Amino acid sequence: MDIIHLLSDHIANQIAAGEVVQRPSSVVKELLENAIDAQATSIKLIIKDSGKTLVQVIDDGQGMSITDCRMCFERHATSKISQSDDLYAIRTMGFRGEALASIAAVAQVEVRTRREADELGTQLRIEGSEFLGQEPISTAKGTNMLVRNIFFNVPARRKFLKSNSVEMKHILDEFQKVALAYPEIAFELHHNDIEMYKLVAENLPKRIVDLFGKNYRQQLAHCEEATPYVSISGFVGKPESAKKTRGDQYFFINRRFVKSNYLHHAITTAFEGTIAEGYHPFYVLNIDIDPSHIDINIHPQKTEIKFDDERAVYGILRSAVRQAIGVYNLTPSIDFESDINFGNLTNRPLPEKKPSAFERSGSSIQNFERKEPSQWKPLYEGLESAANRQESTGHISLSSKANKTAEQQAEDQDFKPETEEVDAIQIHLKYLVLQVKSGMLLIDQKAAWERILFEQYLKNLQNKSGASQQLLFQKTLELDPASFALAQELKTEIHALGFAFEIFGKSSLIIHGIPAELNDDDGAKILKDLIAQYKENETELNLNKVQNLAQSLSKRAAGKQMKVMDKREIRAMINRLFESSLPNYTPDGQKVMKIIPLAEIAELISKSNGF
Ligand code: ADP
Ligand code: MG
């Protein structure tokens, strides 16, 4: 007797459901994605008992016909692809046609739906894959999907659901991901009749603030890079807002949330030299890419993804993030009025290719290549030398030109000084004060030198080209055994930094040259400090050798720069600062400068009036 038989649809669906539906949040994800694919502009999520009793999604999307409403619960039933080629052009969130069949296999489902053109809608009930009935109903345009008592017919799985708070956390995670990917869609979330979120359609920074809180407002740096292969857009947290706990890191590809350790690495290394080890940056980034370059068909949960050129994406992503936290991020806060939105990206024509983006993916040193000095010049646009102008936009001119009137822009041109005219005041040998368009720019002199010298030393180390000045009298430096061993190990690198020394005996060095910038005859002490600092960094920050040395020496050497500077020197210093890759931050993430807007200055003064 033959023993092989086909499984009934019901059992087949239940088995398939195991892949798709793990817990209430899986239902949330699938239903939200369907609503988005149906072009909804407003989506309401209603949850009871952390989804164990009810997951309901109401959308105002395109709805379904009577037959489609019946069909959508069949396995492999989808409106989104029809031939295998379509798999390489997927722009929708769903495409497998499995979700509703799986959900209906393990829950009690009721759907009401109506297309705009239809007078009457249709209502259908299905439980444990068993069709219970369908009738006409008058209902709003769109789809209202109710999923009750998940796993009502699979007690073993129902038993394994976690506590209400854990299941609700999973639901919130799914909700937040989708809400971040689609800021132009309005979302609501109700749990046990309590409104948890009511998000209006808006741009991405506003959505981030609505979801995570007001204090994110000041923390966001706009990140944008477009190449013919991919476009990257979104926001990263400024380095000083990095947190001890990981989380709040969202990465989307064509607005689909994905996990990629490789690309996560690209982002975290972009922050290298700006945040300490053990801290995690915030980010919400979307990569827009032609679907033919990716394969999303590798995991039912679809949070993993394959690219045909992962390395290129890595390089572009890293350089985009680096730019975001660098010179372009001098605005005191991002501009909440201009419409920065994932949505804009998809339809936008791509600008010309920037070849350097691909080339920036090499070693960390290559990332410190100098930028065009012209990049910082906009900072001084609108800077006036003597005339007093009342107007303040709260932004330095670096912020988007888009929110300025043509008149304002013309005015900027008038006031645009030659860089020679940049005037700064040095106070207490510690700070520089500069007038910029929106107010006052304060620069911490020591921090600035740390950044400048750090990059200079990196370059020296790379080219083995540190300029050394001969000491008039050579010095002997006694070291403890550990430091001595370290000095031997790092001999080549220390030479590249501009120190000239010989090993002498079993524990000494004879120093006859020190780096040119130091201008200090106490070279022996600095070298000793350098080694000590190197040891400290090594255990604390786990930086690579070259970075560590450059960072250590720049910290030491910056302290030696606290002296009176004349105008020419100040100008040269500021030039060098803005030519560096990240003028805003020291290599260990301290702020180098801050803009104080005119309004804040006025407030400070009026406060002291005592009214
Ligand atoms: P998939 O999303 O992979 O196509 P699903 O099982 O999630 O598979 O959905 C099956 C089909 O049902 C979809 O292709 C779509 O045509 C239809 N559908 C599901 N949800 C909605 C909705 N909210 N509005 C309109 N149509 C929907
Ligand atoms: Mg779907």
XYZ file of C-alpha atoms and ligand atoms in Angstrom:
639
model
C 0.000 0.000 0.000
C 1.283 3.522 -0.854
C 1.840 5.660 2.151
C 2.569 9.112 0.727
C -0.336 11.548 0.535
C -0.645 15.317 0.134
C -1.217 17.328 3.284
C -4.512 19.111 3.526
C -4.424 22.854 2.905
C -5.209 23.401 6.509
C -2.149 21.505 7.765
C 0.080 22.926 5.042
C -0.988 26.428 6.046
C -0.334 25.734 9.685
C 3.164 24.537 8.899
C 3.813 27.554 6.701
C 2.379 29.777 9.409
C 5.232 28.728 11.673
C 7.579 30.608 9.354
C 5.550 33.780 9.124
C 3.690 34.076 12.416
C 5.801 33.715 15.498
C 3.967 36.067 17.785
C 1.443 38.900 17.700
C 4.084 41.340 16.467
C 4.519 39.230 13.302
C 0.845 39.832 12.560
C 1.353 43.544 13.206
C 4.237 43.648 10.772
C 2.388 41.806 7.996
C -0.795 43.824 8.329
C 1.028 47.165 8.436
C 3.025 46.204 5.369
C -0.115 45.217 3.500
C -1.676 48.569 4.345
C 1.402 50.355 3.018
C 1.412 48.267 -0.156
C -2.248 49.244 -0.578
C -1.097 52.898 -0.684
C -2.755 53.916 2.537
C -2.150 57.478 3.724
C -3.420 56.831 7.209
C -3.082 53.610 9.209
C -4.567 52.782 12.575
C -3.298 49.901 14.682
C -5.497 48.650 17.501
C -4.132 46.147 19.992
C -5.809 44.295 22.861
C -3.825 42.390 25.473
C -0.534 42.886 23.678
C -2.026 41.360 20.560
C -3.003 38.096 22.193
C -6.709 38.962 21.964
C -6.720 41.356 19.028
C -4.529 42.857 16.351
C -6.514 45.181 14.134
C -5.273 47.356 11.283
C -7.515 49.894 9.602
C -6.241 51.563 6.464
C -7.604 53.958 3.878
C -5.840 52.201 1.006
C -7.162 50.774 -2.212
C -9.295 48.004 -0.687
C -10.230 44.702 -2.352
C -12.915 43.396 -4.653
C -15.227 40.608 -3.452
C -13.163 37.952 -5.208
C -9.808 39.400 -4.142
C -11.034 39.473 -0.585
C -11.680 35.757 -0.851
C -8.424 35.067 -2.726
C -6.124 36.924 -0.386
C -6.331 34.113 2.183
C -5.125 31.469 -0.266
C -1.515 30.413 -0.008
C 0.787 32.001 -2.634
C -1.964 34.415 -3.536
C -0.602 37.870 -4.242
C -1.311 40.852 -6.443
C 2.286 42.012 -6.227
C 4.233 39.722 -8.544
C 3.200 37.441 -11.342
C 6.337 36.199 -13.086
C 9.768 35.283 -11.844
C 11.347 38.412 -13.334
C 9.186 40.473 -11.002
C 11.220 39.093 -8.126
C 14.045 41.374 -9.203
C 11.942 44.492 -9.383
C 10.144 44.372 -6.064
C 9.153 47.745 -4.684
C 6.399 46.467 -2.402
C 6.868 45.223 1.140
C 5.089 41.925 0.487
C 5.344 39.590 -2.486
C 5.162 36.024 -1.209
C 1.415 35.860 -0.785
C 1.860 33.861 2.384
C 1.047 36.196 5.210
C -2.734 36.269 5.224
C -3.022 32.539 4.552
C -0.672 31.876 7.456
C -2.426 34.263 9.799
C -5.825 32.841 8.902
C -4.509 29.357 9.663
C -3.729 30.180 13.282
C -6.236 32.892 14.226
C -9.818 34.089 13.887
C -9.840 36.665 11.130
C -12.473 39.105 10.016
C -11.991 41.571 7.196
C -14.093 44.436 5.894
C -12.935 46.109 2.756
C -14.160 48.436 0.027
C -12.585 49.880 -3.080
C -13.241 53.527 -3.744
C -15.318 52.834 -6.862
C -17.528 50.200 -5.223
C -20.714 51.270 -3.576
C -20.784 48.410 -1.118
C -17.880 46.714 0.525
C -17.477 43.107 1.524
C -16.997 41.374 4.848
C -15.453 37.954 5.260
C -14.707 35.678 8.191
C -12.195 32.861 8.301
C -10.920 30.873 11.305
C -8.161 28.274 11.322
C -8.209 28.315 7.504
C -11.921 27.520 7.570
C -14.044 29.874 5.497
C -17.051 30.959 7.573
C -18.875 33.332 5.281
C -18.821 36.497 3.216
C -21.474 39.154 2.815
C -21.872 42.696 1.507
C -21.385 45.435 4.044
C -21.269 49.171 4.011
C -17.848 50.252 5.150
C -15.284 53.000 4.686
C -12.926 52.963 1.746
C -9.922 50.796 2.510
C -9.397 47.679 4.544
C -10.145 46.839 8.163
C -8.464 43.611 9.192
C -9.162 42.058 12.596
C -7.052 39.168 13.841
C -8.361 37.659 17.069
C -7.016 35.072 19.489
C -3.783 34.199 17.768
C -2.913 30.454 18.081
C -6.429 29.710 19.403
C -6.114 26.359 17.640
C -2.433 25.699 18.408
C -2.400 25.601 22.227
C 1.266 24.604 22.333
C 2.239 27.826 20.605
C -0.184 30.007 22.489
C 1.371 28.724 25.695
C 4.776 29.891 24.539
C 3.786 33.503 24.094
C 5.693 35.731 26.464
C 4.350 38.129 29.068
C 2.184 41.015 27.926
C 4.994 43.524 28.366
C 7.410 41.488 26.270
C 4.893 40.927 23.476
C 3.962 44.606 23.537
C 7.619 45.564 23.251
C 7.874 43.474 20.079
C 4.787 45.158 18.706
C 6.161 48.614 19.465
C 9.397 47.691 17.694
C 7.524 46.734 14.546
C 5.341 49.800 14.737
C 8.310 52.132 15.134
C 10.222 50.602 12.250
C 7.323 51.052 9.872
C 6.513 54.533 11.179
C 10.136 55.601 10.621
C 10.285 54.181 7.131
C 7.087 55.987 6.113
C 6.985 59.406 7.758
C 4.579 60.672 5.100
C 1.917 58.230 6.319
C -0.151 59.049 9.427
C -0.141 56.320 12.081
C -2.065 55.660 15.252
C -1.487 53.026 17.857
C -4.054 52.160 20.506
C -3.462 49.565 23.184
C -6.373 48.465 25.391
C -8.232 51.634 24.414
C -5.333 53.886 25.345
C -3.863 56.007 22.587
C -0.109 55.392 22.586
C 0.828 57.222 19.416
C -0.885 59.582 17.072
C 1.588 60.468 14.371
C 0.635 62.955 11.709
C 2.081 62.740 8.224
C 5.332 64.661 8.304
C 8.992 64.675 7.390
C 11.531 62.289 8.842
C 13.142 64.483 11.516
C 9.740 65.367 12.910
C 8.736 61.730 12.888
C 11.898 60.828 14.791
C 11.140 63.467 17.397
C 7.505 62.351 17.678
C 8.583 58.775 18.248
C 11.617 59.216 20.456
C 11.193 62.541 22.163
C 12.078 66.209 21.935
C 15.656 65.813 23.050
C 16.396 64.168 19.705
C 15.723 67.467 18.025
C 19.168 68.879 18.627
C 20.912 65.574 18.101
C 20.192 64.820 14.491
C 22.667 65.219 11.688
C 21.307 65.009 8.179
C 22.918 62.336 6.084
C 22.597 62.288 2.342
C 24.626 60.869 -0.512
C 23.507 60.051 -3.998
C 25.381 57.937 -6.514
C 24.078 56.158 -9.598
C 24.228 52.873 -7.709
C 22.591 53.836 -4.421
C 21.145 56.834 -2.651
C 21.483 57.158 1.068
C 19.314 59.404 3.126
C 18.326 59.812 6.725
C 19.712 61.024 10.012
C 22.444 60.022 12.382
C 22.829 61.115 15.970
C 25.644 63.565 16.556
C 28.581 61.872 18.268
C 27.943 63.548 21.616
C 24.518 61.911 21.781
C 25.860 58.355 21.543
C 24.539 56.046 24.222
C 25.886 53.177 26.294
C 23.064 50.937 25.206
C 22.648 49.792 21.666
C 19.227 50.210 20.133
C 17.605 53.005 18.188
C 19.535 51.966 15.134
C 17.383 51.666 12.081
C 18.573 50.661 8.726
C 16.254 50.366 5.744
C 16.733 49.269 2.187
C 14.077 50.621 -0.127
C 12.270 51.355 3.129
C 12.352 47.754 4.240
C 13.898 47.273 7.661
C 16.960 45.060 7.376
C 19.649 43.713 9.590
C 23.160 43.783 8.246
C 26.141 43.490 10.519
C 28.346 44.422 7.622
C 26.603 47.713 6.920
C 26.172 48.427 10.615
C 29.932 48.168 10.770
C 30.253 50.745 7.999
C 28.246 53.170 10.091
C 30.066 52.572 13.348
C 33.483 52.904 11.740
C 32.343 56.209 10.272
C 32.003 57.370 13.859
C 35.529 56.176 14.629
C 37.552 58.867 16.274
C 34.450 60.722 17.434
C 32.895 58.463 20.050
C 34.441 56.337 22.731
C 34.467 52.568 22.661
C 31.341 51.064 24.161
C 29.042 53.865 23.002
C 26.518 53.449 20.228
C 25.336 56.065 17.762
C 21.697 56.605 16.852
C 20.780 56.293 13.207
C 17.829 56.091 10.873
C 19.105 55.535 7.367
C 17.490 54.419 4.181
C 19.331 53.078 1.180
C 17.498 53.456 -2.048
C 18.717 51.033 -4.671
C 17.426 49.561 -7.885
C 15.758 46.303 -6.766
C 17.646 44.394 -9.460
C 20.814 44.877 -7.399
C 19.434 43.162 -4.338
C 18.019 39.820 -3.366
C 15.433 40.065 -0.633
C 14.176 36.592 -1.304
C 16.461 34.824 1.128
C 14.578 34.790 4.409
C 10.871 34.594 5.171
C 11.162 37.311 7.774
C 12.910 39.362 5.134
C 15.188 41.247 7.471
C 18.307 40.054 5.709
C 19.343 41.156 2.298
C 22.034 40.510 -0.301
C 23.578 43.123 -2.590
C 25.463 42.443 -5.762
C 28.134 44.914 -4.688
C 28.207 45.028 -0.943
C 31.592 46.678 -0.774
C 30.471 49.680 -2.770
C 27.491 50.160 -0.497
C 29.782 49.878 2.498
C 32.079 52.595 1.207
C 29.347 54.995 0.187
C 27.487 54.523 3.431
C 30.554 55.154 5.503
C 31.527 58.261 3.637
C 27.962 59.611 3.817
C 27.838 59.200 7.575
C 31.247 60.725 7.952
C 30.143 63.760 5.995
C 27.015 64.005 8.094
C 28.903 64.326 11.330
C 31.570 66.475 9.757
C 31.708 69.918 8.352
C 28.199 69.893 6.961
C 26.836 69.554 10.411
C 27.617 72.969 11.736
C 24.003 73.985 11.900
C 22.943 74.377 15.506
C 19.875 72.291 14.839
C 18.405 70.820 11.750
C 15.898 72.682 9.755
C 12.524 71.307 10.699
C 10.674 73.202 8.043
C 12.343 71.949 4.922
C 10.886 68.713 3.742
C 13.535 66.103 4.229
C 11.875 62.858 3.587
C 12.583 59.373 2.363
C 9.740 59.962 -0.030
C 11.605 62.617 -1.920
C 14.432 60.313 -2.605
C 12.737 57.760 -4.725
C 11.577 60.131 -7.430
C 14.511 62.438 -7.437
C 16.918 62.510 -10.347
C 20.337 61.377 -9.291
C 23.095 63.947 -9.292
C 26.339 63.311 -11.052
C 28.462 60.459 -9.877
C 30.942 61.226 -7.150
C 33.751 58.789 -7.823
C 35.458 59.460 -4.541
C 32.635 57.802 -2.667
C 33.681 54.424 -3.953
C 37.303 55.065 -3.291
C 36.843 56.109 0.267
C 36.284 52.583 1.411
C 39.899 51.776 2.125
C 41.863 51.877 5.333
C 41.029 54.331 8.037
C 43.869 56.612 7.064
C 42.497 57.079 3.599
C 39.388 58.440 5.162
C 41.211 61.389 6.486
C 42.037 62.718 3.081
C 41.796 66.458 2.992
C 38.720 68.057 1.705
C 38.516 71.001 -0.575
C 39.174 73.985 1.608
C 36.278 75.668 -0.142
C 33.925 73.442 1.828
C 34.208 75.488 4.931
C 33.966 78.829 3.247
C 30.179 78.903 3.361
C 30.514 79.203 7.102
C 31.652 82.728 6.599
C 29.147 83.633 3.977
C 27.197 86.551 5.255
C 29.812 87.346 7.788
C 29.983 91.065 8.186
C 33.061 92.860 9.344
C 31.582 95.914 11.023
C 28.054 96.615 9.917
C 25.360 95.483 12.252
C 22.549 93.532 10.794
C 19.419 92.713 12.692
C 18.338 89.693 10.788
C 19.052 86.228 12.120
C 17.830 82.959 10.700
C 19.072 80.833 13.549
C 21.210 79.006 11.050
C 24.574 79.673 9.680
C 24.574 79.967 5.935
C 25.771 76.429 5.617
C 22.224 75.251 6.155
C 20.096 74.669 3.130
C 19.842 77.488 0.688
C 16.339 76.312 -0.047
C 14.760 78.033 2.898
C 16.117 81.408 1.964
C 14.556 83.982 -0.221
C 16.400 85.013 -3.329
C 16.811 88.381 -1.696
C 18.535 86.874 1.298
C 20.832 84.912 -0.936
C 21.786 87.987 -2.904
C 22.430 89.740 0.341
C 24.716 86.908 1.423
C 26.758 87.502 -1.684
C 27.141 91.178 -0.812
C 28.417 90.445 2.616
C 30.585 87.560 1.617
C 34.080 88.548 2.633
C 37.316 87.295 1.271
C 38.684 84.703 3.641
C 41.502 87.141 4.392
C 39.003 89.248 6.276
C 38.027 86.536 8.705
C 38.535 88.081 12.040
C 38.679 86.274 15.317
C 39.387 87.356 18.833
C 41.442 85.199 21.081
C 40.392 85.215 24.713
C 42.274 83.886 27.722
C 44.596 82.011 25.364
C 41.859 79.398 25.296
C 39.048 80.367 22.987
C 38.483 82.048 19.683
C 35.383 84.129 19.094
C 34.195 84.714 15.552
C 31.246 86.495 14.139
C 29.165 84.354 11.796
C 25.933 85.116 10.092
C 23.622 83.647 12.693
C 25.526 84.890 15.707
C 28.777 83.978 17.317
C 31.063 81.047 16.778
C 33.157 79.880 19.711
C 36.145 77.667 19.073
C 38.002 75.821 21.791
C 41.577 76.415 20.802
C 43.079 73.322 22.370
C 40.366 71.056 20.997
C 40.871 72.590 17.560
C 44.578 71.843 17.680
C 43.861 68.296 18.749
C 41.839 67.777 15.605
C 44.340 69.573 13.364
C 47.388 67.811 14.711
C 45.637 64.440 14.825
C 45.094 64.553 11.092
C 48.535 65.906 10.461
C 50.059 63.032 12.433
C 47.908 60.460 10.695
C 49.212 61.777 7.430
C 52.784 61.740 8.678
C 52.366 58.172 9.829
C 50.932 57.187 6.505
C 53.682 58.861 4.466
C 56.390 58.248 7.035
C 57.080 61.930 6.612
C 57.008 63.656 9.982
C 59.166 66.734 10.024
C 61.691 66.598 12.802
C 63.735 69.352 14.370
C 67.174 68.578 15.723
C 67.642 69.115 19.406
C 70.619 71.230 20.285
C 71.459 68.932 23.125
C 70.374 65.336 22.894
C 68.477 63.925 25.817
C 68.450 60.580 27.533
C 65.115 59.110 28.525
C 64.897 56.359 31.151
C 61.874 54.103 30.755
C 60.297 51.336 32.774
C 60.564 47.905 31.102
C 57.007 47.919 29.695
C 57.347 51.385 28.200
C 60.779 50.540 26.872
C 59.412 47.470 25.112
C 56.610 49.566 23.684
C 59.037 52.206 22.422
C 60.990 49.509 20.604
C 57.881 48.036 19.112
C 56.649 51.419 17.900
C 60.019 52.701 16.761
C 59.116 53.124 13.085
C 55.872 54.877 13.878
C 57.372 57.174 16.474
C 60.044 58.136 13.939
C 57.318 58.863 11.408
C 55.806 61.271 13.884
C 59.027 63.269 13.918
C 60.854 61.919 16.929
C 64.429 60.873 16.265
C 65.882 58.558 18.852
C 68.296 55.698 19.402
C 67.871 52.740 21.705
C 70.471 52.925 24.401
C 71.291 50.042 26.733
C 68.464 48.015 28.258
C 66.104 50.764 29.319
C 66.986 54.130 27.763
C 66.458 56.129 24.630
C 68.669 58.891 23.350
C 66.512 61.576 21.753
C 68.021 63.947 19.232
C 64.971 65.246 17.376
C 61.330 66.061 18.086
C 58.307 66.875 15.884
C 58.532 70.326 14.333
C 55.209 71.554 15.706
C 56.194 70.960 19.279
C 58.495 73.894 19.522
C 59.499 72.660 22.902
C 62.851 71.567 24.111
C 61.260 69.232 26.601
C 60.959 66.556 23.931
C 61.909 63.765 26.284
C 58.947 64.393 28.513
C 56.579 64.527 25.586
C 57.840 61.242 24.244
C 57.405 59.697 27.664
C 53.893 61.113 27.906
C 53.150 59.848 24.426
C 54.038 56.316 25.406
C 52.045 56.571 28.629
C 49.037 57.982 26.800
C 49.338 55.286 24.168
C 49.160 52.614 26.846
C 46.104 54.269 28.351
C 44.306 54.570 25.029
C 45.148 51.038 24.141
C 43.281 49.590 27.072
C 40.514 52.142 27.062
C 39.612 52.702 23.478
C 40.992 49.777 21.533
C 41.963 51.987 18.626
C 44.278 50.764 16.003
C 47.937 51.465 16.405
C 48.245 54.361 14.024
C 45.169 56.187 15.260
C 46.176 55.634 18.807
C 49.605 57.166 18.323
C 48.254 60.121 16.381
C 45.618 60.705 19.014
C 48.059 60.468 21.882
C 50.542 62.851 20.378
C 47.918 65.347 19.269
C 46.550 65.485 22.803
C 50.012 66.212 24.158
C 51.039 68.597 21.438
C 47.772 70.569 21.465
C 48.507 71.665 25.000
C 51.693 73.291 23.701
C 49.728 75.506 21.341
C 48.073 77.592 24.027
C 49.872 80.801 23.218
C 49.190 84.207 21.839
C 48.524 84.053 18.117
C 48.534 86.962 15.737
C 45.836 87.428 13.113
C 47.738 85.566 10.463
C 48.308 82.621 12.769
C 44.699 82.530 13.833
C 43.600 82.541 10.234
C 46.012 79.755 9.373
C 44.750 77.729 12.281
C 41.118 78.166 11.332
C 41.947 77.249 7.771
C 43.603 74.069 8.867
C 40.738 73.223 11.192
C 38.153 73.484 8.474
C 40.282 71.551 6.057
C 40.254 68.605 8.434
C 37.820 65.783 7.985
C 35.785 66.474 11.108
C 36.335 70.004 12.366
C 33.498 69.674 14.852
C 35.054 67.078 17.079
C 38.316 66.105 18.642
C 39.492 62.578 17.895
C 37.924 61.422 21.148
C 34.579 63.089 20.560
C 34.836 66.376 22.421
C 33.152 69.348 20.816
C 35.540 71.753 19.121
C 33.143 74.594 18.492
C 29.693 75.915 19.125
C 27.534 78.497 17.488
C 25.591 80.766 19.784
C 22.713 82.229 17.808
C 21.946 85.927 18.165
C 18.613 85.105 19.753
C 20.357 83.203 22.512
C 22.775 86.009 23.129
C 19.880 88.428 23.389
C 18.129 86.116 25.797
C 21.224 85.763 27.952
C 21.512 89.498 28.273
C 17.845 90.181 28.842
C 17.724 87.482 31.514
C 20.339 89.381 33.431
C 18.025 92.388 33.369
C 16.004 90.536 35.918
C 12.551 90.757 34.338
P 1.601 39.656 -0.071
O 1.557 40.904 0.722
O 2.937 38.991 -0.013
O 1.104 39.817 -1.463
P -0.448 38.753 1.739
O -0.896 37.404 2.135
O 0.060 39.635 2.809
O 0.630 38.572 0.615
O -1.621 39.477 1.001
C -2.220 38.880 -0.118
C -2.866 39.912 -1.030
O -3.999 40.477 -0.386
C -1.991 41.081 -1.361
O -1.174 40.803 -2.472
C -3.008 42.180 -1.660
O -3.438 42.098 -2.998
C -4.178 41.807 -0.782
N -4.206 42.624 0.443
C -3.762 42.262 1.667
N -3.935 43.248 2.568
C -4.516 44.283 1.899
C -4.927 45.610 2.278
N -4.783 46.062 3.525
N -5.483 46.385 1.324
C -5.626 45.939 0.050
N -5.247 44.714 -0.361
C -4.685 43.881 0.541
Mg 1.736 41.044 2.769
